[in-house]
Short mmCIF file of C-alpha atoms in Angstrom, two decimals:
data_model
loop_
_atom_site.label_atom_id
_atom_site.label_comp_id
_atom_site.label_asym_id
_atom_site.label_seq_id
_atom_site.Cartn_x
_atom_site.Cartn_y
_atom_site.Cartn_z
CA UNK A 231 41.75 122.74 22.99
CA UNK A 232 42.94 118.79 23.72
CA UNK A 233 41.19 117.98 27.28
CA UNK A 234 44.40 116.91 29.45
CA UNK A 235 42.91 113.71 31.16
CA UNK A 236 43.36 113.66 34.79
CA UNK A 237 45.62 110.35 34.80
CA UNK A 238 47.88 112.71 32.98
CA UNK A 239 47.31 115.52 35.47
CA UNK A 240 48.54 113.01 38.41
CA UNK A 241 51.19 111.41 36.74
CA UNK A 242 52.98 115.57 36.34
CA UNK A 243 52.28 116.28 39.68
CA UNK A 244 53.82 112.87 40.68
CA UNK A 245 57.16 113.39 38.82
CA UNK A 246 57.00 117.23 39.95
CA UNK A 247 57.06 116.41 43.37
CA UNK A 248 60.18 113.81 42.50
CA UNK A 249 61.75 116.50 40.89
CA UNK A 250 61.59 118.42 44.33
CA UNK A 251 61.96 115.31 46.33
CA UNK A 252 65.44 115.28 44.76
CA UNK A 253 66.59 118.72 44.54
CA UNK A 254 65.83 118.78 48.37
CA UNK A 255 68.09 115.11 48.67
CA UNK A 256 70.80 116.80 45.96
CA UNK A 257 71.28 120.39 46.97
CA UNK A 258 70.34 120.67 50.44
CA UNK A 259 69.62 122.90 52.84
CA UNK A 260 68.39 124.65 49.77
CA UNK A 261 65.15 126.87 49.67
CA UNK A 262 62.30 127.08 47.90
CA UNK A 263 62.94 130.24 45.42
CA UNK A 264 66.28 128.09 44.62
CA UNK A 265 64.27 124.90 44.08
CA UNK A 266 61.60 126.74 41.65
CA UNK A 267 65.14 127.88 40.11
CA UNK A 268 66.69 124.66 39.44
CA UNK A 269 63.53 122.73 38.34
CA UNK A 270 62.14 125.56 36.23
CA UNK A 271 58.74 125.68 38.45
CA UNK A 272 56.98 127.86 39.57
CA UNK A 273 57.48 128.95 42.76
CA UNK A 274 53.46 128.16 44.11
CA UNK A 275 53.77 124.64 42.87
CA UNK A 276 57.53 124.00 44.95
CA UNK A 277 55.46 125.79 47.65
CA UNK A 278 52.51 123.67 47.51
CA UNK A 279 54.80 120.60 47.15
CA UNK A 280 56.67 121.24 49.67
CA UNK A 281 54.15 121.33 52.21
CA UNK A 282 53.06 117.98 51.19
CA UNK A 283 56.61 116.87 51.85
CA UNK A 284 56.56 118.41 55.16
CA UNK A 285 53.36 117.27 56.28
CA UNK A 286 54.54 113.44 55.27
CA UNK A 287 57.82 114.04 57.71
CA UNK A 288 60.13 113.09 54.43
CA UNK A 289 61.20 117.55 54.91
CA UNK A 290 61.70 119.12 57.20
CA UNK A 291 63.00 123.07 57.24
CA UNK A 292 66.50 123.55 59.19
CA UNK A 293 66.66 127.34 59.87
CA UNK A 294 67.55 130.09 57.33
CA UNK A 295 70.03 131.56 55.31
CA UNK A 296 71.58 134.46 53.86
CA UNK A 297 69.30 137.47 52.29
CA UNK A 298 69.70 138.15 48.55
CA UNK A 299 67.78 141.61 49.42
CA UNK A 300 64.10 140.78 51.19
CA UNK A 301 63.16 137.53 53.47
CA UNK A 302 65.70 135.31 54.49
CA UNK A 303 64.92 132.09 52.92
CA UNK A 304 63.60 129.20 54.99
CA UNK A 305 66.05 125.94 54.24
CA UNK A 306 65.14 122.85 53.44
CA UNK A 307 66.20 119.27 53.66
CA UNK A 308 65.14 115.70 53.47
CA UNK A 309 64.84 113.92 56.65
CA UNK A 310 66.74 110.74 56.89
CA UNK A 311 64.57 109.01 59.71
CA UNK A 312 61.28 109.80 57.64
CA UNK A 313 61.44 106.02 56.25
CA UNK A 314 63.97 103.03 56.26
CA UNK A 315 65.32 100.00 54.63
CA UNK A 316 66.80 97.02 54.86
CA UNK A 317 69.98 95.60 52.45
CA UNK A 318 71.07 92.13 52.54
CA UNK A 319 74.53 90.84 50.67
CA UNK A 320 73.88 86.84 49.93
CA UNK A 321 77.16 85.28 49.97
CA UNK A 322 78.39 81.50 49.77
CA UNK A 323 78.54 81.26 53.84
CA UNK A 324 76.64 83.94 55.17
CA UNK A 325 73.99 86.60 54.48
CA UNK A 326 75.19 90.21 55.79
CA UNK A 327 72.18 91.84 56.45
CA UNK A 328 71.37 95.97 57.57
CA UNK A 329 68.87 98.42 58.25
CA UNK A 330 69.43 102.09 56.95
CA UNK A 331 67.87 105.23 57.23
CA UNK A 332 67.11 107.42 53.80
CA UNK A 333 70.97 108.81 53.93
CA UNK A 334 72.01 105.02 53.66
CA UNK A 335 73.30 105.40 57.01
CA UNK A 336 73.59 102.09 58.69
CA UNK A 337 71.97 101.70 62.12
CA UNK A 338 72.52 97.97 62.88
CA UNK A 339 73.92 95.23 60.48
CA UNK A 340 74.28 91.61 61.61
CA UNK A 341 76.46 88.49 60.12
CA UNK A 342 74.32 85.26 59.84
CA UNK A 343 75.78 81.97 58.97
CA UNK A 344 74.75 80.04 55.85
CA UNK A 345 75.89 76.74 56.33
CA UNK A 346 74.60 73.31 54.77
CA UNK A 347 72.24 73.25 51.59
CA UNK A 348 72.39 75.79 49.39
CA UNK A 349 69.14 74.87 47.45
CA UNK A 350 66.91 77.57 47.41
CA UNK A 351 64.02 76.00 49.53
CA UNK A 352 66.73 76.13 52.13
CA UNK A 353 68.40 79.28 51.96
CA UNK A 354 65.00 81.41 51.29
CA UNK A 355 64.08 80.86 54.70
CA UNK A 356 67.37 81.96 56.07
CA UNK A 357 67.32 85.29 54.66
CA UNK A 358 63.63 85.60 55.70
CA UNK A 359 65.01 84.75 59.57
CA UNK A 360 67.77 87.22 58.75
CA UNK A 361 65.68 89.75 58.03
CA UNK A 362 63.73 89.70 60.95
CA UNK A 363 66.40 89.53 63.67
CA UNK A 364 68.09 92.27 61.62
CA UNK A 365 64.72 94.81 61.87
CA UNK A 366 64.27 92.83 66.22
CA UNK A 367 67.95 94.07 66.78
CA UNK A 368 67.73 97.40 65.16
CA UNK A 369 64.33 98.52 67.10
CA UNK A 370 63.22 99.93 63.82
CA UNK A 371 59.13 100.37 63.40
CA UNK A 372 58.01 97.89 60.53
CA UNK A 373 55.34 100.16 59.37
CA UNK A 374 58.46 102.65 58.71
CA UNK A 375 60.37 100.08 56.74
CA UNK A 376 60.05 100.45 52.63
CA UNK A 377 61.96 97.79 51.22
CA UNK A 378 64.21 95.00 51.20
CA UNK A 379 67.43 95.20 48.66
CA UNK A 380 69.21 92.03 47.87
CA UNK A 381 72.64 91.46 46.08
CA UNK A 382 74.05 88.26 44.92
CA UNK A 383 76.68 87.03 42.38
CA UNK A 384 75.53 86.05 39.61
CA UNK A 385 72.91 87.18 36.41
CA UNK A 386 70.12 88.69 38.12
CA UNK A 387 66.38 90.03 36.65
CA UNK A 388 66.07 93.29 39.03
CA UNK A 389 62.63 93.73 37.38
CA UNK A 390 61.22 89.89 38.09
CA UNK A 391 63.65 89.49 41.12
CA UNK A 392 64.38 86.20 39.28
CA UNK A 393 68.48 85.20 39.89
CA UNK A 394 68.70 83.66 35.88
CA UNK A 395 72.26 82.00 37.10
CA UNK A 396 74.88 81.97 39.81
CA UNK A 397 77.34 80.17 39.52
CA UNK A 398 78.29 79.60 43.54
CA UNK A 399 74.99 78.76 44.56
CA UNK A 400 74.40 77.01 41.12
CA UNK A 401 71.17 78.32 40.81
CA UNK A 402 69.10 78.86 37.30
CA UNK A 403 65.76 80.62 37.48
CA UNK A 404 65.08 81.20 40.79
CA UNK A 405 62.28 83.28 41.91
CA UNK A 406 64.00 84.66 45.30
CA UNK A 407 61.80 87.90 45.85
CA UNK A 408 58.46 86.43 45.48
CA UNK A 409 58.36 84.68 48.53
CA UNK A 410 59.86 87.30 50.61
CA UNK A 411 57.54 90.04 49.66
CA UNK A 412 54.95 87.72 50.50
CA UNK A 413 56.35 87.37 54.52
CA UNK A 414 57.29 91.09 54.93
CA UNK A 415 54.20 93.08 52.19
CA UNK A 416 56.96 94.98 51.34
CA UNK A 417 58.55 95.51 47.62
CA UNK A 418 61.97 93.84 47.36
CA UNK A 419 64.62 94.22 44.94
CA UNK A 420 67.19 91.70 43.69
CA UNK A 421 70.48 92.75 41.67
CA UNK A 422 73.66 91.75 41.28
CA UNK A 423 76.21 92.49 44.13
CA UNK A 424 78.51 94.07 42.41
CA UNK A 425 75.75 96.42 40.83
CA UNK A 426 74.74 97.31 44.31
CA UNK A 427 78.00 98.54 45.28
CA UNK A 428 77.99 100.45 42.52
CA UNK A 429 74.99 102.26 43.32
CA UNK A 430 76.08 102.95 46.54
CA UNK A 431 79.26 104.76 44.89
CA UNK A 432 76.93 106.40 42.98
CA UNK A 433 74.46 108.14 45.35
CA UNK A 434 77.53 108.02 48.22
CA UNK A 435 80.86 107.62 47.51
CA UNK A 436 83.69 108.20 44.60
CA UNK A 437 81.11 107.93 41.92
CA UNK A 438 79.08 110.45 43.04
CA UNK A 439 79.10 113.05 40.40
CA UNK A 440 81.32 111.00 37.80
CA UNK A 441 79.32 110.43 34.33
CA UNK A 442 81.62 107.65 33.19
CA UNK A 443 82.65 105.39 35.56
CA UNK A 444 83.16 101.42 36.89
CA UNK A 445 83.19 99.28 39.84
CA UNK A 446 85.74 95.96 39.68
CA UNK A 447 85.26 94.18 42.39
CA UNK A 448 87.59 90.98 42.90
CA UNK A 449 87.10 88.05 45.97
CA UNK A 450 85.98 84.79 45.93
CA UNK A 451 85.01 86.41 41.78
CA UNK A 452 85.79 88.90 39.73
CA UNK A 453 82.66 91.63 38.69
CA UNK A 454 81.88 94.56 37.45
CA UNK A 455 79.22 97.82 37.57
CA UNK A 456 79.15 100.72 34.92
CA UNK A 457 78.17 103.32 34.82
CA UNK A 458 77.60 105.15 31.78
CA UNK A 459 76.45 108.96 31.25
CA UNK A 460 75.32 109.26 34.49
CA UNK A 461 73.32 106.19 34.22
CA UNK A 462 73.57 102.77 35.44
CA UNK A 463 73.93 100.12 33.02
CA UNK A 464 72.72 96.44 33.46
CA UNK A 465 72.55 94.95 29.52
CA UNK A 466 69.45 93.65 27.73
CA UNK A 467 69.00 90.70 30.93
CA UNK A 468 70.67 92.26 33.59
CA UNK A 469 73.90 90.26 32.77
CA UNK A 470 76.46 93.28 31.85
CA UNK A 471 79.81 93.37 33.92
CA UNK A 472 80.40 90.19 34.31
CA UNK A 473 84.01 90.85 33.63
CA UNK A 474 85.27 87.66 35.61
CA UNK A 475 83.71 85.13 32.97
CA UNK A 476 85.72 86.72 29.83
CA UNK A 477 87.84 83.68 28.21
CA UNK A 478 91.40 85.10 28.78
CA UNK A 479 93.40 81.59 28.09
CA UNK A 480 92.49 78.95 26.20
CA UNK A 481 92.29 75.96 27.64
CA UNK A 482 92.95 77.12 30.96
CA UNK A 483 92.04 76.35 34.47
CA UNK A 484 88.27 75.48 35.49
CA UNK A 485 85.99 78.08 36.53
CA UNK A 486 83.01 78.05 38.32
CA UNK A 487 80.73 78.99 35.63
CA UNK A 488 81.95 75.72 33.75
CA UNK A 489 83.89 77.09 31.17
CA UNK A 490 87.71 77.35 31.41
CA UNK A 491 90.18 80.07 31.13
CA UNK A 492 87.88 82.65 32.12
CA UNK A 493 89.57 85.96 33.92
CA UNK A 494 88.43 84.82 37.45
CA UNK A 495 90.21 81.47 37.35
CA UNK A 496 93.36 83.11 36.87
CA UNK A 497 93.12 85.87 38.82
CA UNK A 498 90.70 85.86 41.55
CA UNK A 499 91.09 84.50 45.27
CA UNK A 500 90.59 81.31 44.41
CA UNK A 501 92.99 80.94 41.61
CA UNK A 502 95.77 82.35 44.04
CA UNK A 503 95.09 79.49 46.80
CA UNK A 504 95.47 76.86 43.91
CA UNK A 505 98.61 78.47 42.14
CA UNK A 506 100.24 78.17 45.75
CA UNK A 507 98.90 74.46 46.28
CA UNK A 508 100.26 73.66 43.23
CA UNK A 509 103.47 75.54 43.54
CA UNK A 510 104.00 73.25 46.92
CA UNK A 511 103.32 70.25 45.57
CA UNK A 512 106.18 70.94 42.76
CA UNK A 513 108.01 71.19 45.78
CA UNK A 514 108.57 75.19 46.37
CA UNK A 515 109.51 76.32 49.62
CA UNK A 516 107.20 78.40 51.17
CA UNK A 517 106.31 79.26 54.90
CA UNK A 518 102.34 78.85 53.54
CA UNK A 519 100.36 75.60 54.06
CA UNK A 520 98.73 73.47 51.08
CA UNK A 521 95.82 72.06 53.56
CA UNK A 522 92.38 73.69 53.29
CA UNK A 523 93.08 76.22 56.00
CA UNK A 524 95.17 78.27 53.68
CA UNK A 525 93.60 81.88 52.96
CA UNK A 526 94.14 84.73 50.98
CA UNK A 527 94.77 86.57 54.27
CA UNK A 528 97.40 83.76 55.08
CA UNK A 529 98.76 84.47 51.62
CA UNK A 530 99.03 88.50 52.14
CA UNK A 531 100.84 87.97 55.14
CA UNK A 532 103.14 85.96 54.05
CA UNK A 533 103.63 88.33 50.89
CA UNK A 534 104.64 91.57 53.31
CA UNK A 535 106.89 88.92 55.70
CA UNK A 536 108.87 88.58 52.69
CA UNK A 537 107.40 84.71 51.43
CA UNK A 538 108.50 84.60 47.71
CA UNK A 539 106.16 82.35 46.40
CA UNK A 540 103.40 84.30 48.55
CA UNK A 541 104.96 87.51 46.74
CA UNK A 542 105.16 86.24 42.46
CA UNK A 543 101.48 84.67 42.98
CA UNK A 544 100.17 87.89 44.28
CA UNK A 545 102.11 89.12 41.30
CA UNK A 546 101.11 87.29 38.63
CA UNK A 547 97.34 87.34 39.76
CA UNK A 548 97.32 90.72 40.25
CA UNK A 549 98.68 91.31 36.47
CA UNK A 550 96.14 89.28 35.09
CA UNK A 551 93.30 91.07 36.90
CA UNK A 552 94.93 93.92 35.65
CA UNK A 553 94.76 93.13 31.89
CA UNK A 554 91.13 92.03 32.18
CA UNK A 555 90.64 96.07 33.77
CA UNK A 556 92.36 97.35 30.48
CA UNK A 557 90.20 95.59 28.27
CA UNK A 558 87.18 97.03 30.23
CA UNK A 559 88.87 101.11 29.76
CA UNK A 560 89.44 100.30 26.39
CA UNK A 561 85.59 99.15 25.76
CA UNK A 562 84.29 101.53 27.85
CA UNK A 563 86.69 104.63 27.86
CA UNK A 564 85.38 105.45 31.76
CA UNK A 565 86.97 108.42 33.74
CA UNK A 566 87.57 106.37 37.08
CA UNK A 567 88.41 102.70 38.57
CA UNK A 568 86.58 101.82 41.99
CA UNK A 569 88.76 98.91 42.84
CA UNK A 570 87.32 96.87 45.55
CA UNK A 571 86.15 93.65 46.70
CA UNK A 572 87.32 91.65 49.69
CA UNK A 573 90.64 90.35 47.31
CA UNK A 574 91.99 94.15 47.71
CA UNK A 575 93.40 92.76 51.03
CA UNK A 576 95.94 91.28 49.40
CA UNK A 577 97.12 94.64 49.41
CA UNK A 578 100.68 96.25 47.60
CA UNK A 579 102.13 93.00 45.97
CA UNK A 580 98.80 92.78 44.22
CA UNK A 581 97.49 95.73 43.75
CA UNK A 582 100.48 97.55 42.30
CA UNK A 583 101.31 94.93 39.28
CA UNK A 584 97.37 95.21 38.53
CA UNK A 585 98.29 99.26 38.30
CA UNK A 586 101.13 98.49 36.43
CA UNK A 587 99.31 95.88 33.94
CA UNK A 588 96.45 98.38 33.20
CA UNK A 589 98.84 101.37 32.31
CA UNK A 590 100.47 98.93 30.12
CA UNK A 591 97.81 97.62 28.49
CA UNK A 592 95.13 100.24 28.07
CA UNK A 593 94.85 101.73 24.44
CA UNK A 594 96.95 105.00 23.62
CA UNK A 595 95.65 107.42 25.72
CA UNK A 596 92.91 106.07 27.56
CA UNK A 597 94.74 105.78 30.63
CA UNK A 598 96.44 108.75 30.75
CA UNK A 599 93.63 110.77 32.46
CA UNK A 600 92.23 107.69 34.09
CA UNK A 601 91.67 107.86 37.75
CA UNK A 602 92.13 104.12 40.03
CA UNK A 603 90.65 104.12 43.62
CA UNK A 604 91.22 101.07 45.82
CA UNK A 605 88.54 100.84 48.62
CA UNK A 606 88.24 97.53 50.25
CA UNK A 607 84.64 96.67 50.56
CA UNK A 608 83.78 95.18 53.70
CA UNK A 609 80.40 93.79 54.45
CA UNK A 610 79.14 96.27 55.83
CA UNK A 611 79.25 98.39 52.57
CA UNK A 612 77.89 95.47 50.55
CA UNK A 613 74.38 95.47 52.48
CA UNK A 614 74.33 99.09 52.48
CA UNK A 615 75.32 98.96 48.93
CA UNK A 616 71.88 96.61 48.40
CA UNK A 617 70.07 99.25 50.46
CA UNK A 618 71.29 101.88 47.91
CA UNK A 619 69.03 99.72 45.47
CA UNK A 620 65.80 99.95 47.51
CA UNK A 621 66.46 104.24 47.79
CA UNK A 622 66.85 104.61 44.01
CA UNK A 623 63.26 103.09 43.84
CA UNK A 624 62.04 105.82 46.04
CA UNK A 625 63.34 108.45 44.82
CA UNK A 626 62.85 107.38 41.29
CA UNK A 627 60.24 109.48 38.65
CA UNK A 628 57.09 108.02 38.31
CA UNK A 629 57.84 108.12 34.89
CA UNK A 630 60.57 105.37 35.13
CA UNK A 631 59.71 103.64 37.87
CA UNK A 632 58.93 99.92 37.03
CA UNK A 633 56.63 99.56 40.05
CA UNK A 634 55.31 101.89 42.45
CA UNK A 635 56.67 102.20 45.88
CA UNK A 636 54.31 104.51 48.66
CA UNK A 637 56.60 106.24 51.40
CA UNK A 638 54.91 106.58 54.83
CA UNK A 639 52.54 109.14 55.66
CA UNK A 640 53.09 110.92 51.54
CA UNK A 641 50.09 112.47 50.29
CA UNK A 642 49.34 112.78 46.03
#
């Protein structure tokens, strides 16, 4: 009979007690006969698990419920307080920062400015100050804290937290969690920001449940997050969704990236502020300024006070984001649109020719079942959306887990 080594022996009772971990997080209050049910264990290994779980504070047991014939069963769920985390959106001016509990539910979340230099050596030590004023203000313990979660634009390595490239800070290979691990001893996580709010819709919001589904954020850029089979998908380096960076004119306007004609320099905030500029300088009559104080919240009001130019730019931006969303149904053939981003602001006069333009331009039939949600993102949901990152490490199997994460107070 093969021995069964005892690294072996660990590693199943490691991704057993995930499996209950999660069953607890999915289905509860739920009880143990139920969990030995679902996970196809039996039910003096849930029971010895489960008083593990309790004795590390991540269960607790909530009261009972209904009889199927003997005992009422005791119910269990997972405690949110057991453990927390911080999420941090980087952004060109400011880092959004937040503290959550296991539920993702945000108990403080603080703005900080990001003014000046943008070189790394300089901004590093801006989110590390972040950080800590956000974990001062929020009276959290730091020996209760389990990780940091960071999203930023751009092509991120979530398993080196290496950024590769973004194209706003102009960054290329830029170790950013190395350093701050090494001022908090705690793991942290870079990704992508969009892929961060697409986690969060995931575990939280209109994703949850939804096997195929993606994220399209638009703003200052244009991203996106897929999910596909019930599983997140970043490509081969982390680079997938960046939707904003397809060529969709030749010889077009600049982009940030370099390259011209891409999606988000026809169709993102920025493009919208320049078609105005430009429009004013033909000489169009508009109540909207060209100076640098014009905004896209400048522009949106105009739109709904009845500004024409305001109104055809929203227009034709919003069409063009639009056909860049059909080409992404037509590749990826998802059940549901999370349309979001800060640009959603812009509100009706973009957001229904961007309806209009996918249901025009989606392949036969791919559209016809295909559910759009528009949820403006604020910043709030970003960080928490980065926090999102640092939970799906915890309650990750053993067997996938890239690196190993200890919760407070859990036993093996």
């Amino acid at each position: 009979m093969a021995r069964v080594h005892r690294g072996n022996r660990d590693l199943m009772r490691e991704m057993n007690r995930s499996l209950v971990l999660n069953l607890i997080k999915s289905q509860g209050p739920v009880s143990r006969t139920t969990i030995a049910d679902l996970s196809e264990l039996s039910l003096a290994t849930v029971s010895s698990i489960v008083a593990d779980l309790i004795e590390s504070g991540l269960v607790e047991e909530v009261g009972v419920g209904e009889s199927t014939g003997g005992r009422k069963p005791v119910l269990l769920v997972l405690n949110p307080r057991a453990g927390f985390v911080v999420g941090l959106k980087l952004m060109e001016h400011a880092i959004t920062s937040a503290v959550t509990d296991l539920d993702a539910t945000v108990l403080h979340h603080r703005i900080t400015p990001l003014r000046g230099r943008h070189e790394p050596t300089a901004v590093i030590p801006i989110i590390i100050r972040a950080i800590e004023q956000t974990l001062q203000n929020s009276q959290v313990e730091r020996t209760r804290v389990l990780g940091i979660g960071i999203g930023m634009p751009g092509v991120v390595n979530g398993e080196t937290g290496v950024c590769r490239y973004s194209p706003f800070f102009q960054w290329r290979d830029v170790n950013i969690a190395e350093p701050i691990e090494a001022h908090f001893g705690l793991p942290v996580y870079l990704d992508n920001d969009v892929n961060t709010l697409t986690i969060a819709e995931q575990w939280f919001g209109y994703g949850h449940g939804v096997d195929h589904f993606v994220v399209v954020t638009v703003g200052r850029g244009i991203g996106a997050g897929i999910v596909v089979n019930g599983q997140f998908y970043r490509g081969a380096i982390g680079g997938a969704g960046e939707l904003g960076h397809i060529a969709v004119t030749e010889d077009g306007p600049l982009c940030a990236c370099g390259k011209r004609g891409c999606l988000e320099a026809v169709a993102a905030d920025p493009a919208v502020l320049r078609l105005v500029r430009e429009a004013i300088a033909a000489g169009r009559r508009t109540t909207l300024p060209a100076g640098p104080e014009l905004d896209i919240e400048m522009v949106s009001r105009a739109a709904a006070a009845g500004d024409d130019l305001a109104r055809e730019v929203l227009a034709q931006t919003g069409r063009a984001f639009g056909r860049g969303i059909a080409s992404l149904i037509n590749i990826l053939n998802p059940h549901l649109v999370i349309v979001g981003g800060e640009g959603v602001r812009a509100g009706p006069w973009r957001l229904e020719p961007m309806t209009q333009a996918i249901r025009e331009h989606a392949f036969n039939g791919l559209a016809d079942e295909l559910q759009i949600v528009i949820e403006p993102a604020g910043d709030e949901t970003w960080a928490r959306g980065a926090a999102a990152v640092v939970l799906g490490e915890i309650f990750k199997s053993p067997i996938h887990r890239t690196e190993s994460l200890s919760l407070v107070g859990a036993k093996t």
